[in-house]
Amino acid sequence: IMGAAVTHLALTTQPNRLIAASDLHTYSSLSTAKGQPIFIEDGMMGMASHLPGLGLEVDLESLGEPVQVIAA
């Protein structure tokens, strides 16, 4: 999820304002989302999903039970 958010931010930043972006999703084997919308090709990152939002489906099972639930 974090990798998709960072990639979205990098892809929507004006090129003259972007210093660098990293493929942080490859640093860990733990995944909290189904599918992999981020791709790297020829040293460039991109998004390969047309799903809304961050382009992924959250894997609720991998997140486990909530630590706290706040209700109105």
PDB file of C-alpha atoms in Angstrom:
ATOM      1  CA  ILE A   1       0.000   0.000   0.000  1.00  0.00           C
ATOM      2  CA  MET A   2       2.788   2.393   0.935  1.00  0.00           C
ATOM      3  CA  GLY A   3       4.686   1.588  -2.261  1.00  0.00           C
ATOM      4  CA  ALA A   4       1.636   2.389  -4.375  1.00  0.00           C
ATOM      5  CA  ALA A   5       1.165   5.696  -2.519  1.00  0.00           C
ATOM      6  CA  VAL A   6       4.817   6.698  -3.003  1.00  0.00           C
ATOM      7  CA  THR A   7       4.689   5.716  -6.685  1.00  0.00           C
ATOM      8  CA  HIS A   8       1.498   7.730  -7.234  1.00  0.00           C
ATOM      9  CA  LEU A   9       3.125  10.765  -5.606  1.00  0.00           C
ATOM     10  CA  ALA A  10       6.248  10.407  -7.759  1.00  0.00           C
ATOM     11  CA  LEU A  11       4.245   9.936 -10.975  1.00  0.00           C
ATOM     12  CA  THR A  12       2.175  13.061 -10.329  1.00  0.00           C
ATOM     13  CA  THR A  13       5.087  15.317  -9.352  1.00  0.00           C
ATOM     14  CA  GLN A  14       6.365  17.709 -12.000  1.00  0.00           C
ATOM     15  CA  PRO A  15       9.629  16.285 -13.427  1.00  0.00           C
ATOM     16  CA  ASN A  16      11.557  19.469 -12.609  1.00  0.00           C
ATOM     17  CA  ARG A  17      10.465  19.108  -8.940  1.00  0.00           C
ATOM     18  CA  LEU A  18      11.139  15.368  -8.513  1.00  0.00           C
ATOM     19  CA  ILE A  19      14.567  14.518  -7.110  1.00  0.00           C
ATOM     20  CA  ALA A  20      14.175  10.739  -6.790  1.00  0.00           C
ATOM     21  CA  ALA A  21      11.740   7.895  -6.147  1.00  0.00           C
ATOM     22  CA  SER A  22      12.528   4.401  -4.890  1.00  0.00           C
ATOM     23  CA  ASP A  23      10.879   1.034  -5.474  1.00  0.00           C
ATOM     24  CA  LEU A  24      10.262   0.514  -1.742  1.00  0.00           C
ATOM     25  CA  HIS A  25       7.859  -2.366  -2.402  1.00  0.00           C
ATOM     26  CA  THR A  26      10.823  -4.628  -3.267  1.00  0.00           C
ATOM     27  CA  TYR A  27      12.476  -4.183   0.155  1.00  0.00           C
ATOM     28  CA  SER A  28      10.112  -6.602   1.942  1.00  0.00           C
ATOM     29  CA  SER A  29       8.304  -9.814   1.091  1.00  0.00           C
ATOM     30  CA  LEU A  30       5.355  -8.792   3.314  1.00  0.00           C
ATOM     31  CA  SER A  31       2.390  -7.597   1.290  1.00  0.00           C
ATOM     32  CA  THR A  32      -0.847  -6.054   2.556  1.00  0.00           C
ATOM     33  CA  ALA A  33      -2.444  -5.786  -0.883  1.00  0.00           C
ATOM     34  CA  LYS A  34      -3.507  -8.185  -3.611  1.00  0.00           C
ATOM     35  CA  GLY A  35      -1.985  -7.730  -7.029  1.00  0.00           C
ATOM     36  CA  GLN A  36       1.020  -5.622  -7.913  1.00  0.00           C
ATOM     37  CA  PRO A  37       0.136  -2.411  -9.752  1.00  0.00           C
ATOM     38  CA  ILE A  38       3.734  -1.103  -9.738  1.00  0.00           C
ATOM     39  CA  PHE A  39       6.133  -2.120 -12.490  1.00  0.00           C
ATOM     40  CA  ILE A  40       9.747  -1.254 -13.219  1.00  0.00           C
ATOM     41  CA  GLU A  41      10.967  -1.285 -16.808  1.00  0.00           C
ATOM     42  CA  ASP A  42      14.242   0.118 -18.144  1.00  0.00           C
ATOM     43  CA  GLY A  43      14.861   1.944 -14.869  1.00  0.00           C
ATOM     44  CA  MET A  44      11.454   3.638 -14.886  1.00  0.00           C
ATOM     45  CA  MET A  45       8.546   3.020 -12.485  1.00  0.00           C
ATOM     46  CA  GLY A  46       4.918   2.994 -13.533  1.00  0.00           C
ATOM     47  CA  MET A  47       1.437   1.871 -12.526  1.00  0.00           C
ATOM     48  CA  ALA A  48      -0.168  -1.000 -14.442  1.00  0.00           C
ATOM     49  CA  SER A  49      -3.600  -0.872 -12.825  1.00  0.00           C
ATOM     50  CA  HIS A  50      -6.796   0.890 -13.773  1.00  0.00           C
ATOM     51  CA  LEU A  51      -8.466   0.257 -10.402  1.00  0.00           C
ATOM     52  CA  PRO A  52      -9.611   3.361  -8.510  1.00  0.00           C
ATOM     53  CA  GLY A  53      -7.539   4.967  -5.772  1.00  0.00           C
ATOM     54  CA  LEU A  54      -4.073   3.466  -5.420  1.00  0.00           C
ATOM     55  CA  GLY A  55      -4.878   0.772  -7.984  1.00  0.00           C
ATOM     56  CA  LEU A  56      -4.815  -2.181  -5.611  1.00  0.00           C
ATOM     57  CA  GLU A  57      -7.068  -4.303  -3.440  1.00  0.00           C
ATOM     58  CA  VAL A  58      -6.265  -4.327   0.287  1.00  0.00           C
ATOM     59  CA  ASP A  59      -5.698  -7.822   1.723  1.00  0.00           C
ATOM     60  CA  LEU A  60      -7.666  -7.427   4.953  1.00  0.00           C
ATOM     61  CA  GLU A  61      -6.639 -10.900   6.149  1.00  0.00           C
ATOM     62  CA  SER A  62      -2.942  -9.957   6.082  1.00  0.00           C
ATOM     63  CA  LEU A  63      -3.650  -6.905   8.267  1.00  0.00           C
ATOM     64  CA  GLY A  64      -5.120  -9.015  11.065  1.00  0.00           C
ATOM     65  CA  GLU A  65      -7.492  -7.791  13.750  1.00  0.00           C
ATOM     66  CA  PRO A  66      -7.779  -4.032  14.338  1.00  0.00           C
ATOM     67  CA  VAL A  67      -5.802  -2.649  17.266  1.00  0.00           C
ATOM     68  CA  GLN A  68      -8.569  -0.127  17.969  1.00  0.00           C
ATOM     69  CA  VAL A  69     -12.040   0.539  16.579  1.00  0.00           C
ATOM     70  CA  ILE A  70     -13.546   4.013  16.913  1.00  0.00           C
ATOM     71  CA  ALA A  71     -17.283   4.378  16.361  1.00  0.00           C
ATOM     72  CA  ALA A  72     -19.342   7.556  16.175  1.00  0.00           C
TER      73      ALA A  72
END
